[in-house]
Amino acid sequence: MNKLTRKMSLFGKGRKAVVNFIDIDDDLANIGTSGELEGSKDSVIDYDSAAKIKELEDKGYELVENNFDPDGKKPLFSDESTTPYVISFRHGHEVVDVNNPGYGFNKDDLQKVGTQTVHYSGAGNRTPADTVTHVIFNHTIVVDKVTKEMIKDEGWQPESQSHFLIGVPTLPGFVPDESVVGGELVTAQDPDREYSVEYDINRDPDTGDQSAVIKFVDITDNNHEIASETLTGKANMPINYDPVKKVNELKEKGYALVNNGFNADDNIQFFGSEEDYVPTFIMTMKHELIKVDVDHPNDKVKKNEYYQETTFAVDFEGAGDNTPVNDVQLAVWTRSITVVAPTGEVIENGKYTTDWTVDPSQFHNVKVPVIAGYHTEVKEVSAEPITREDRIVNVNYVQNGRIIPVDEDGKEIEGAKQPRFITLNNDPTKVMADEIVPDVDGYTCDLMTITPHNPAKDVRVTYKAKKRNDVLVIPVGENKKQEKKSTKVKMTSEPAPTPEVVGSNAIEPEKENSKSPEKPAVSKPETTQPVVAKANEQTVAQTSEQPKMETQTSVTDTETKTDNANEVKPAAEQAHDQVAIINFIDVDKNGAQLTSSGPLVGKPGESINDLYSTEIPLKAIKDAGYEIVFNNFDREGVVQRFDNNDLMTQIFTIGVRKKQTKKQKNSNKKYDKKDNNKRQKRTSQRSDVTSSASQMSERQRLYNQRSHYTPQSDRIRQQPVHQDHGSNTAAMVLGVAATVISLIGLTGKRK
């Protein structure tokens, strides 16, 4: 923003700010506000958000982001009329379990204890006491601290588990009806089990060798037997066995001892005395499970068991060295697994096992880069769904077609430029709808632009050989001062050829007979001779032959004549400063000027947009009730630059009008017919002014054609105004013409 637009912005009014507190878990609902805070630009916004933040946190909210005063430092009022600030929150969550009950959940809702009871009978006072064991199920719930509602029920954990497998105690002289009981798999919904064992007197004891079995079972695997030892000995004799060795072997395989059902507390066990009864003792083991994930790796577990990567790639090709680098997006899949340590065996659906999660949750669409001279079939590649497989999408660039100048016989014109179609800077699938045809020396073309229907196919454009035309020289700037020194030529009945002007340089056409007696007389002996223009200069205006008129020739800055007619001095090689102006006019008031950028000065080729922005003036004008009718300065994708024309000031016009109310629009309909007649009359009266403006517009159009693309709508505005145009166009032309006339003197003074 330059000084002028900054000065205009808001006309020195006070500034406002507002701090809003929003809930991102409730569709960005507003849960608090500071109200409007007022102050002057660059003054401190006197508001403390800490109290409101504390109030919301006490209600269960959690702060997400504070873009007002995150570090406690209060911001300043900015350039904007009203500056909004947002402090965002989300709902806090709380885990409710047996150790943290609440929100209407008691201990019985959060924990269940299953009981297994084995009753013994039949051995009198030697009958063993009941064997009682327990399993525990815990319930976990997640609650929204703001709404107090349950948002997640993690259910009972574990979903199921086994009771202990019980080896029935051995009693000398008695035989039980079961050797092993219990050990069933139960759930939280039905956790209790009860069993009965009855002893009977051994009335026919066996005195031979007896057997006993030591079983090692995995309670985490539904009491699956993982090892056993069979022992032999004499009837009713103590069993001499130490299970420690076997327990240690199993520990090396990742198991841990849970319960010793053989010699715990130094108990002594005995062989039986019944041939059909084999005493069985249970050593309960469990997996020694560990959690393995990216944060807890294990050398015995392959990484792809818990970490995987997939990609979504857009592969560009076809534009040679200009081909963009492939766009590759990475998604990372992770999970936790349950592993038996130290074997590394992965337990499916184990204690620590979780589902796969992916980050990010989705790939993003890929915009296809615009490459000059090439086009594609797609503007944007839609993101593929994230899966566990890699995805590749190919995008191929195709070279644009060209404009091929041909003569009237259809042959390509030798040496003529063949420009390629211009790809739109915001859409790689399209080329410009109005491609400007190139200039070809010695030829003219009836077309200003062409519209390619197939961006890959060349378009042949027919040119006609040029015919010499007489021209009219209009002195401007410093040349007006030299008017008195110019040669005045009076035309006879056989008029002399009019000098041809290219740009602002006059070229004397060759005469058929240089010794003709009808040589025009000059008013003074000292004359100014025309100089030859450069081939790339631009024609100012063309007219047909007009006999018996006075023609004045002028000297340009390209070469300067001195009093010595034979001496020609070249102009300075260094480029001069150029001037541009942006005018804001009211089309409903005959082009009356509302405001202006003032003269903007820069070197040829430098950006005008870097010096001036219409954003703030247009905002102020719109706020005053105006609407934009046309704007030939702000063009999408076009940077306005200073030209290299020392004689003409670049003029850009933005036309606006007061917005009409609905009542005014209805009233205007009654007078449309009458107003049209008046407009035609006014347009006729302004035809002289329009003619001058048309020449200026033609000069500007030719320059724009060579410097950058001009949309077709702006070319139409630059054409001469005809009597059937509306009052809006006439007002625009009057505004432009008035500016041109006022600036002709400015150009000369600037030089």
Short mmCIF file of C-alpha atoms in Angstrom, two decimals, residues 402-406 415-421 434-450 459-463 705-707:
data_model
loop_
_atom_site.label_atom_id
_atom_site.label_comp_id
_atom_site.label_asym_id
_atom_site.label_seq_id
_atom_site.Cartn_x
_atom_site.Cartn_y
_atom_site.Cartn_z
CA ARG A 402 0.76 -22.16 -32.35
CA ILE A 403 -0.62 -19.28 -34.39
CA ILE A 404 0.71 -19.81 -37.95
CA PRO A 405 0.59 -16.63 -40.11
CA VAL A 406 -0.10 -17.50 -43.78
CA GLY A 415 10.18 -14.96 -40.94
CA ALA A 416 6.82 -14.39 -39.22
CA LYS A 417 6.58 -15.16 -35.54
CA GLN A 418 4.58 -18.26 -34.63
CA PRO A 419 3.67 -17.75 -30.97
CA ARG A 420 2.36 -20.64 -28.94
CA PHE A 421 -0.98 -20.34 -27.21
CA ASP A 434 -8.45 -14.30 -26.98
CA GLU A 435 -5.00 -15.05 -28.37
CA ILE A 436 -3.55 -11.89 -29.94
CA VAL A 437 -2.37 -12.45 -33.48
CA PRO A 438 1.26 -11.40 -34.05
CA ASP A 439 2.36 -8.39 -36.11
CA VAL A 440 3.95 -9.33 -39.42
CA ASP A 441 6.03 -6.73 -41.29
CA GLY A 442 4.41 -5.83 -44.60
CA TYR A 443 1.14 -7.56 -43.79
CA THR A 444 -2.16 -6.80 -42.11
CA CYS A 445 -4.71 -9.10 -40.55
CA ASP A 446 -8.46 -8.60 -40.27
CA LEU A 447 -8.43 -10.40 -36.93
CA MET A 448 -7.25 -8.91 -33.65
CA THR A 449 -7.53 -12.19 -31.74
CA ILE A 450 -8.33 -15.84 -32.35
CA VAL A 459 -4.34 -22.37 -35.97
CA ARG A 460 -3.51 -20.89 -39.41
CA VAL A 461 -4.33 -17.16 -39.70
CA THR A 462 -4.52 -15.42 -43.08
CA TYR A 463 -2.71 -12.08 -43.55
CA GLN A 705 -1.11 -5.63 -27.75
CA ARG A 706 2.67 -5.72 -27.73
CA SER A 707 3.32 -5.51 -24.00
#
